[in-house]
Short mmCIF file of C-alpha atoms in Angstrom, two decimals:
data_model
loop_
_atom_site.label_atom_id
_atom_site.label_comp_id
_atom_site.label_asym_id
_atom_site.label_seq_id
_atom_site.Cartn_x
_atom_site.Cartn_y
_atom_site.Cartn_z
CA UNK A 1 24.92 27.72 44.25
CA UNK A 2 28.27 29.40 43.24
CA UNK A 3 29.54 33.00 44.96
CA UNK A 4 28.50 34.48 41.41
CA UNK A 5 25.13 33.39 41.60
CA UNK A 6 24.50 34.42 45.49
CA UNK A 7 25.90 38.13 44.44
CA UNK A 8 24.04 38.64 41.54
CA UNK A 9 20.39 37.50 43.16
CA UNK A 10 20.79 40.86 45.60
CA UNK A 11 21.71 42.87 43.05
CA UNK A 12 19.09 42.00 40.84
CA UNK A 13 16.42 42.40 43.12
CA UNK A 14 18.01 46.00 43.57
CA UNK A 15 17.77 46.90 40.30
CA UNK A 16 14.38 45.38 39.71
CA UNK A 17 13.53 47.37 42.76
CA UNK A 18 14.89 50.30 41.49
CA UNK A 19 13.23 50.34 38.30
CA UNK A 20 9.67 49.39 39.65
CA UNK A 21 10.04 52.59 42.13
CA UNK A 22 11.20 54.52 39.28
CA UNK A 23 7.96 53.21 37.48
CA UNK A 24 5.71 54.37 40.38
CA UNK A 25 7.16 57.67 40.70
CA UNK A 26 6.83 58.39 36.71
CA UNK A 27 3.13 57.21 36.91
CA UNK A 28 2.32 59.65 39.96
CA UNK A 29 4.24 62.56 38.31
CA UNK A 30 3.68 62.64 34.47
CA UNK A 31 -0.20 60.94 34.36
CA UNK A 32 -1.66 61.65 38.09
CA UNK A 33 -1.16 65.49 36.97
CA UNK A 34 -3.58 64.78 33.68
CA UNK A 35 -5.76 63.03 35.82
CA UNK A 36 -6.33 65.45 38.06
CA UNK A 37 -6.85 67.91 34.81
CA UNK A 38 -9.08 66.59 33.54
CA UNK A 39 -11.47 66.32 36.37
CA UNK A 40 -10.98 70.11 36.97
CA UNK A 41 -11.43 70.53 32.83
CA UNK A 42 -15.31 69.00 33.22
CA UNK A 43 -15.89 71.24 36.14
CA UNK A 44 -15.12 74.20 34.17
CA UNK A 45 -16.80 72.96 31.28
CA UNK A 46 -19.36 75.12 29.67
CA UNK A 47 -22.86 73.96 29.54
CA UNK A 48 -23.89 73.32 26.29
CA UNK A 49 -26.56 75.30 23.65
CA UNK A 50 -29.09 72.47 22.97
CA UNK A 51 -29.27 70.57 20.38
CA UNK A 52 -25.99 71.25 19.24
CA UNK A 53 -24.01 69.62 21.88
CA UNK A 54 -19.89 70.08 21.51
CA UNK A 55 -17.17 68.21 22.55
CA UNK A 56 -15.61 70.76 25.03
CA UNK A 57 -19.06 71.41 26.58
CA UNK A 58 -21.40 69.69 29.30
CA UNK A 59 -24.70 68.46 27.49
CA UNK A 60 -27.36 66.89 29.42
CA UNK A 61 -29.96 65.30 27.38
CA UNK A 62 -33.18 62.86 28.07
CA UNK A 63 -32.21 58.94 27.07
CA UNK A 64 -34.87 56.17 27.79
CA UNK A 65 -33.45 53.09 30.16
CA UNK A 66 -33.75 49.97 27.87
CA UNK A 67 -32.11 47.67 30.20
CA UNK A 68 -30.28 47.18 33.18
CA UNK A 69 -27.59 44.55 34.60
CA UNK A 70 -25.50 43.47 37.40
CA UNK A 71 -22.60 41.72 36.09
CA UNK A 72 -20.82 39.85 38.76
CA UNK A 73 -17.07 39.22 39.38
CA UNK A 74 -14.41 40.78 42.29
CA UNK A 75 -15.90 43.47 42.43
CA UNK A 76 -19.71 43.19 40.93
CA UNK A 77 -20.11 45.68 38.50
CA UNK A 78 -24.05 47.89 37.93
CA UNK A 79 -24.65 48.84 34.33
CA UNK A 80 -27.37 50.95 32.45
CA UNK A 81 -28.70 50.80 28.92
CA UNK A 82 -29.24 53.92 27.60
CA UNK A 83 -30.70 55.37 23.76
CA UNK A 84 -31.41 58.70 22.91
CA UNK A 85 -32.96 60.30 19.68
CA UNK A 86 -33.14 56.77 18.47
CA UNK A 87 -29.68 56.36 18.73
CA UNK A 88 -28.18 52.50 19.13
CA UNK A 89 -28.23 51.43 22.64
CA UNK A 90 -25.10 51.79 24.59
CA UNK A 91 -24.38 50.46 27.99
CA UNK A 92 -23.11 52.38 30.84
CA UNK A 93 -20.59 51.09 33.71
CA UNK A 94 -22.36 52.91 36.66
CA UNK A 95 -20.03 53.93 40.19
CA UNK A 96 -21.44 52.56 42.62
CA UNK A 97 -23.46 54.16 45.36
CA UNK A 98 -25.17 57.79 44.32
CA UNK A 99 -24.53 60.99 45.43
CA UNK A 100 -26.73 64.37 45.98
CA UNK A 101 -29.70 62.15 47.15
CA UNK A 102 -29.35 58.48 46.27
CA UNK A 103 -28.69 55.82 43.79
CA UNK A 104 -29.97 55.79 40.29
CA UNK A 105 -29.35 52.37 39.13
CA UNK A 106 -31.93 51.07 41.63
CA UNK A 107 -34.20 53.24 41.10
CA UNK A 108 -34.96 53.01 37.66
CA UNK A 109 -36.67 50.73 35.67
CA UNK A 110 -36.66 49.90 31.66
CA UNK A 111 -38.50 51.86 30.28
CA UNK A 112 -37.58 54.86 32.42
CA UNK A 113 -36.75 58.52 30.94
CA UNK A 114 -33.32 59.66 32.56
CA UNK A 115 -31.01 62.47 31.71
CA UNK A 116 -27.62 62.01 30.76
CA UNK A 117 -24.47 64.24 31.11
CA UNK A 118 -22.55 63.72 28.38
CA UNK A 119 -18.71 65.30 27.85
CA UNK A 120 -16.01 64.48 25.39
CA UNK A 121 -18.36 61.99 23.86
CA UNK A 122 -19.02 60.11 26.90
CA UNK A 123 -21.71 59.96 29.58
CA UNK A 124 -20.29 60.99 32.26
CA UNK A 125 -23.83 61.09 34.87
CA UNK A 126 -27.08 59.75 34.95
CA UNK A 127 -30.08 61.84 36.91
CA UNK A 128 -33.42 60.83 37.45
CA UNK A 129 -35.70 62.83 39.30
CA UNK A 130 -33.66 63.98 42.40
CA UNK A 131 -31.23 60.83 42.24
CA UNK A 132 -27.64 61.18 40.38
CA UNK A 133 -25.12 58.93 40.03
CA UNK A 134 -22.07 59.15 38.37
CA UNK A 135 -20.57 56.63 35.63
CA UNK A 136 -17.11 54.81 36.04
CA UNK A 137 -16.10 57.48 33.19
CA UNK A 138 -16.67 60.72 35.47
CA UNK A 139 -13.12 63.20 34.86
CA UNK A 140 -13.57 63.37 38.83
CA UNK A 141 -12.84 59.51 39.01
CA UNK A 142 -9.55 59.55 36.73
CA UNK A 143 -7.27 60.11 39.48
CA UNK A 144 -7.82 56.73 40.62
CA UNK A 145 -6.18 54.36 38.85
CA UNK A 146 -2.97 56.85 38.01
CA UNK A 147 -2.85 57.17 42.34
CA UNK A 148 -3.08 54.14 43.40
CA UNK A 149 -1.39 51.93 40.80
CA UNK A 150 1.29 54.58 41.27
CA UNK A 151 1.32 54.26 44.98
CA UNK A 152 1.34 50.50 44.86
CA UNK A 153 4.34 50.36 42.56
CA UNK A 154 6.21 52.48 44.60
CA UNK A 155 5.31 50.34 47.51
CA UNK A 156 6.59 47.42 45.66
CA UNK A 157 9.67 49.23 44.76
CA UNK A 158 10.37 50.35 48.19
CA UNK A 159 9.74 46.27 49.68
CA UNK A 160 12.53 45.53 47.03
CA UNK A 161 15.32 47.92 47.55
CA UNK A 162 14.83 47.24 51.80
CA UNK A 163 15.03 43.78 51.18
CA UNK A 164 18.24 44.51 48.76
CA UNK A 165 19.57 47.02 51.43
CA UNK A 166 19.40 44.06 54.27
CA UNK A 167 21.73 41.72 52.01
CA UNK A 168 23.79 43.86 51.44
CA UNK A 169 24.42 44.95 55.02
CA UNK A 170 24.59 41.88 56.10
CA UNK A 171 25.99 39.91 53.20
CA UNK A 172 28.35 36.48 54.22
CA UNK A 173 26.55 36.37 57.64
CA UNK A 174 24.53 33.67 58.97
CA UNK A 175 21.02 33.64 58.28
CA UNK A 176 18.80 34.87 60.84
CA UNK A 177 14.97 32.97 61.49
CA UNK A 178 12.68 35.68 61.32
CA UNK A 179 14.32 38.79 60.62
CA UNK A 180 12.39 41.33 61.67
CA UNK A 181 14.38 43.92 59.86
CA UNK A 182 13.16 42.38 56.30
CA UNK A 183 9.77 41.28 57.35
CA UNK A 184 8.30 44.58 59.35
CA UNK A 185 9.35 46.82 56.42
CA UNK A 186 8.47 44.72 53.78
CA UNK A 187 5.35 43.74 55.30
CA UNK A 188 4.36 47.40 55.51
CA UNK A 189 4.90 48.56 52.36
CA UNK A 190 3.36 45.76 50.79
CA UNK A 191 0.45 46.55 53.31
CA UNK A 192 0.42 50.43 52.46
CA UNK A 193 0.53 49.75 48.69
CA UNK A 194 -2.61 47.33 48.86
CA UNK A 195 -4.12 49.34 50.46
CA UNK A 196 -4.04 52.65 49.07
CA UNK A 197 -5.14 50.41 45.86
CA UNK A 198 -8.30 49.26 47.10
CA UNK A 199 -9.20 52.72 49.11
CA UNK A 200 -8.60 54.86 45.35
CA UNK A 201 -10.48 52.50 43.46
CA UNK A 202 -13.39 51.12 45.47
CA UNK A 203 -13.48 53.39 48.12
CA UNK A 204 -12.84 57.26 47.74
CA UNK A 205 -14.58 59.57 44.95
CA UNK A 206 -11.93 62.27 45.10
CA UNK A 207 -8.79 62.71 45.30
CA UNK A 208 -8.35 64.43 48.51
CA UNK A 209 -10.09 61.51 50.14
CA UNK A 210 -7.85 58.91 48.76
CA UNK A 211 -4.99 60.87 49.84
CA UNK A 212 -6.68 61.21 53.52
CA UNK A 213 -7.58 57.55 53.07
CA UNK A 214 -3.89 56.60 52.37
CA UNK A 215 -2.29 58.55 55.26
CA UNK A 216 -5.36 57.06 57.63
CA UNK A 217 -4.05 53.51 56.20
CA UNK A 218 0.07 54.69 56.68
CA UNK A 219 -1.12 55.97 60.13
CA UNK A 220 -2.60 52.48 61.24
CA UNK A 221 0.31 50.94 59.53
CA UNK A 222 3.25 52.79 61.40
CA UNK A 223 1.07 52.40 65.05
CA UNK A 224 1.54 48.60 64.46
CA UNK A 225 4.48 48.20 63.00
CA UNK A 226 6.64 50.86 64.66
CA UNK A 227 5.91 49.12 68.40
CA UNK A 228 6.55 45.69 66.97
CA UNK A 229 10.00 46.43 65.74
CA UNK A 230 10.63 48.35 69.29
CA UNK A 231 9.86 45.01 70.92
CA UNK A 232 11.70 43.16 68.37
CA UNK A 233 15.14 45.25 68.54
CA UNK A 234 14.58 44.88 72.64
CA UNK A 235 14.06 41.09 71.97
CA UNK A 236 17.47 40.72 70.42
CA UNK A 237 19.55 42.79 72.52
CA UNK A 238 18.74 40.16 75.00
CA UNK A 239 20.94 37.30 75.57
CA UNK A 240 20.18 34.80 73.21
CA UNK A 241 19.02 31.62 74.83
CA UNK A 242 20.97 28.71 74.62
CA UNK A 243 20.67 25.51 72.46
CA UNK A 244 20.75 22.11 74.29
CA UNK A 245 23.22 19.97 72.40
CA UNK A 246 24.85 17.12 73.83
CA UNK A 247 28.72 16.49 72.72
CA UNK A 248 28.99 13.39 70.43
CA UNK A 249 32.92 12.50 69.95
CA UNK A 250 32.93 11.18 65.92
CA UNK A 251 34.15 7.95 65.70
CA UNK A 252 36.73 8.67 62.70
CA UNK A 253 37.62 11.66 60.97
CA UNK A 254 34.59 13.79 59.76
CA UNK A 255 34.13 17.10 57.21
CA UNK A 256 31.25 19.49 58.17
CA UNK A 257 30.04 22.84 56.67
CA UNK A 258 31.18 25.31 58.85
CA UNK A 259 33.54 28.22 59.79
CA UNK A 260 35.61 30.10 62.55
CA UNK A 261 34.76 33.32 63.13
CA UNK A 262 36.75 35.89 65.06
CA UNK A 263 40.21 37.98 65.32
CA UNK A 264 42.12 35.15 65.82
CA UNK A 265 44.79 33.44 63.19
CA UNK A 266 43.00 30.32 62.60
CA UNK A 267 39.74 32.19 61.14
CA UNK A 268 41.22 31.71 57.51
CA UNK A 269 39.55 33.35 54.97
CA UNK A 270 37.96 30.48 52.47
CA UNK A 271 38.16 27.63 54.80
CA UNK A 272 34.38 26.96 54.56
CA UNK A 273 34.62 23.55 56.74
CA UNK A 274 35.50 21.54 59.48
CA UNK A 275 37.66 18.42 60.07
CA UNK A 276 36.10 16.72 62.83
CA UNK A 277 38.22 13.79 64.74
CA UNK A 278 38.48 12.35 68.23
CA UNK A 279 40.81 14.91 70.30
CA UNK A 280 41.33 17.13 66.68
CA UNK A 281 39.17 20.26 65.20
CA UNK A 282 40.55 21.98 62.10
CA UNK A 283 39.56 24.13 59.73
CA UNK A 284 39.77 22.97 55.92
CA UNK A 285 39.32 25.19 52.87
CA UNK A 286 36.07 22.77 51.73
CA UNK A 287 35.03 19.10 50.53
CA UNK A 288 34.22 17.13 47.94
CA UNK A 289 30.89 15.52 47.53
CA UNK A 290 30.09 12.86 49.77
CA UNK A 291 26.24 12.10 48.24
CA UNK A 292 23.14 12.87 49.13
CA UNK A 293 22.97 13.14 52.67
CA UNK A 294 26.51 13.03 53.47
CA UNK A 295 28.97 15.56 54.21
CA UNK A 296 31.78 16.12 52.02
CA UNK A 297 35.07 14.65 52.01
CA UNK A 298 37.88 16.59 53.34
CA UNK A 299 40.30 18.05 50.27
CA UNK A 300 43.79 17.99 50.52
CA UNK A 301 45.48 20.90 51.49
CA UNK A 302 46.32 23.46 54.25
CA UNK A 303 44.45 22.89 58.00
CA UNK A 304 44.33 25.07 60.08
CA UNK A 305 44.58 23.56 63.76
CA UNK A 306 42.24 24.93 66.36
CA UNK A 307 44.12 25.56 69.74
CA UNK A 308 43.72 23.82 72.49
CA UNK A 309 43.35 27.08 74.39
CA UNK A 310 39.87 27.19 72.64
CA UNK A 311 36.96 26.66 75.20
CA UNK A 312 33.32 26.46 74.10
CA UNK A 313 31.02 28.08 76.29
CA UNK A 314 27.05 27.74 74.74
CA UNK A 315 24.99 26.83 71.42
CA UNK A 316 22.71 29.09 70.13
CA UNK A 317 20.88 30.57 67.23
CA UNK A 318 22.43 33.09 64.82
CA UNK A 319 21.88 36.74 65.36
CA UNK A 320 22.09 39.52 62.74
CA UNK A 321 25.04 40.87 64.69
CA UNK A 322 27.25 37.99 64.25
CA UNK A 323 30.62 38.41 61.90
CA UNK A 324 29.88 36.85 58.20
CA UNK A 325 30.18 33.35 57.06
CA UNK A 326 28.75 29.91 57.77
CA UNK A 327 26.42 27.66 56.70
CA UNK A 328 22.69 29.03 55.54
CA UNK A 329 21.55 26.43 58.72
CA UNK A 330 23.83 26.75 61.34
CA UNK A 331 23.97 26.95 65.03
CA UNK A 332 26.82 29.38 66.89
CA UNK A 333 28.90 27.56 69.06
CA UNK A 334 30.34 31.01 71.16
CA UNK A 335 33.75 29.97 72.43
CA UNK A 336 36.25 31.98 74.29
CA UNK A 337 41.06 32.06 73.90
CA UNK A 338 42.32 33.56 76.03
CA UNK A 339 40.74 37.26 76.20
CA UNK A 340 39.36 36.62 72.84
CA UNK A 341 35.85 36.03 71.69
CA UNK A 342 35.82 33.24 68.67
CA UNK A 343 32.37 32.07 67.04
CA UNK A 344 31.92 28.82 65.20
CA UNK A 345 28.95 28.68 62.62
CA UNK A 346 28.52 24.94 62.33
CA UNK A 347 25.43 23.04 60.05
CA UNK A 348 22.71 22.11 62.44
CA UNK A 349 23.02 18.46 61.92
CA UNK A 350 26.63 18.68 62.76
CA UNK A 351 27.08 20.58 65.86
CA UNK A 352 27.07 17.41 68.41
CA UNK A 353 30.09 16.39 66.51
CA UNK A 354 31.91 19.84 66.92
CA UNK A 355 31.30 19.86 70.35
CA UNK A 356 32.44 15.98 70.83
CA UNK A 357 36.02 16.93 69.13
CA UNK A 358 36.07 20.22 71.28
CA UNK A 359 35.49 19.18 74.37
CA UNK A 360 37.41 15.92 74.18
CA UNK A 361 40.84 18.19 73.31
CA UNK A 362 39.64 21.22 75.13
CA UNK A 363 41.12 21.81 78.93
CA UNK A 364 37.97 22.65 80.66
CA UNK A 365 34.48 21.17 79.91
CA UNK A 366 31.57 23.03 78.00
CA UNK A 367 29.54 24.53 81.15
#
């Protein structure tokens, strides 16, 4: 993958990112508002002088119950057939679960006489008896969808541009297993947006419960997620455990991916490898293809000699904190000149040879 390619992936997650927040925030503050009208609109509504009902005024009628069906799928969905004045039939998507006093789709029967609440051309409830239940077309329902796909696409949004924020921070550096500081945040948002989803549109009848809902779901989200990354941030401010890699001196001359690290003048900006030989370790600006399998072979041009002076004191795993470069799979090989802290990132697969040329030229043995 060329450099091109590995800085325009970040930056188009960003801007995808950007626009899908951007998205969520339009829904939630031009069609949310509407929504929200609307319900209030059929509240205020007028009831209407029968028989003459009007669009702008609440109309409740008798309609006979022709039919009734459960239609199944993720969710199941309850609908009524309803006719009035010898009118066609038409069906009706019911909400499920009644309110003031029960459920009317199980109640009924074909046959049945109901009354409908119809407003704007639409039935909008169904009573029978003492038993109402609204339809999936009640004004105080059309919050829903506007709330929580709005919610859920600024979740997404908000997963994208923290991912984008992490590369960027720490762009050029190793890779680290398991970064908690992408997978916490990203984790809860995604989390959060799901479920503020499901809780507006299968849960809540209002829009002050989905907005309770959603902070109840935020709350639960933050008390897990807020303790983990405490644990996690205490977990890496510990001394990372060392690797166990035994030295293996190359026979010949070898070129692996790696790269010194550290204020020192051998750390040469663009040497991406290593030359690897009995009693030698130097620093190469990169390789040709060596086949599948095989590491490349070295290019001519400039080395840069590692010092004797330079004394390798443990393997272990990259950490978010270490300076940028190396391999994408790559040990640390912490090494000390002198007063001076040095880092090598090395591939996995090559770090027994590293350590064979360093400690067969170095003047004190790895501990």
């Amino acid at each position: 993958m060329s450099a091109v390619t590995q800085r325009r992936r970040p930056a188009l997650v960003g801007g995808i990112g950007g626009v899908v927040l951007l998205a969520g925030a339009g829904i939630l503050a031009l069609l949310l508002p509407g929504a929200v009208q609307e319900g209030r609109d059929y509240d205020a509504a007028p009831r209407c002088p029968a028989p003459q009902p009007e669009p702008e005024c609440r109309w409740q009628g008798p309609v006979t119950v022709t039919d009734k069906e459960y239609r199944s799928g993720r969710p199941g969905s309850y609908h009524l057939q309803l006719t009035r004045g010898g009118r066609a039939p038409q069906w009706v998507k019911m909400k499920e679960g009644g309110f003031g006093g029960g459920d009317v789709y199980e109640a009924v029967d074909p046959g049945d006489t109901a009354a409908a609440t119809y407003w704007r051309g639409g039935v909008r409830e169904v009573a029978f008896g003492e038993l109402r239940q609204r339809t999936e077309d009640h004004p105080a329902l059309a919050y829903r969808l506007p709330y929580g796909g709005g919610l859920a696409l600024l979740s997404v949004g908000a997963c994208l541009l923290s991912a984008y924020r992490h590369v960027r921070r720490f762009a050029g550096r190793p890779p680290v297993r398991n970064d908690w500081r992408v997978s916490i945040p990203v984790a809860s948002c995604v989390l959060f947006g799901v479920a503020s989803l499901v809780i507006s549109m299968y849960v809540t009848d209002s829009l002050t419960s989905a907005l309770a809902g959603s902070a109840a779901a935020g709350a639960v989200i933050l008390a897990v997620a807020l303790p983990r990354a405490a644990v996690q941030r205490r977990r890496e401010r510990r001394p990372s455990p060392a690797i166990p890699v035994p030295p293996q001196v190359p026979y010949g001359e070898v070129v692996v991916p790696g790269k010194v690290l550290g204020d020192v003048p051998y750390a040469l900006r663009g040497h991406t490898h290593l030359v690897a030989a009995p009693g030698v370790l130097a620093s190469v600006p990169g390789g040709r293809p060596a086949g599948r399998g095989k590491y490349p072979k070295p290019l001519p041009g400039p080395r840069a000699f590692l010092p004797p002076t330079l004394i390798p004191l443990r393997v272990r795993a990259p950490r978010a904190e270490d300076p940028a470069g190396g391999p994408k799979k790559c040990h640390i090989i912490e090494c000390r000149d002198g007063d001076r802290q040095v880092f090598l990132a090395v591939d996995e697969q090559a770090t027994g040879q590293v350590l064979g040329a360093l400690t067969s030229r170095s003047p004190a043995p790895m501990p």
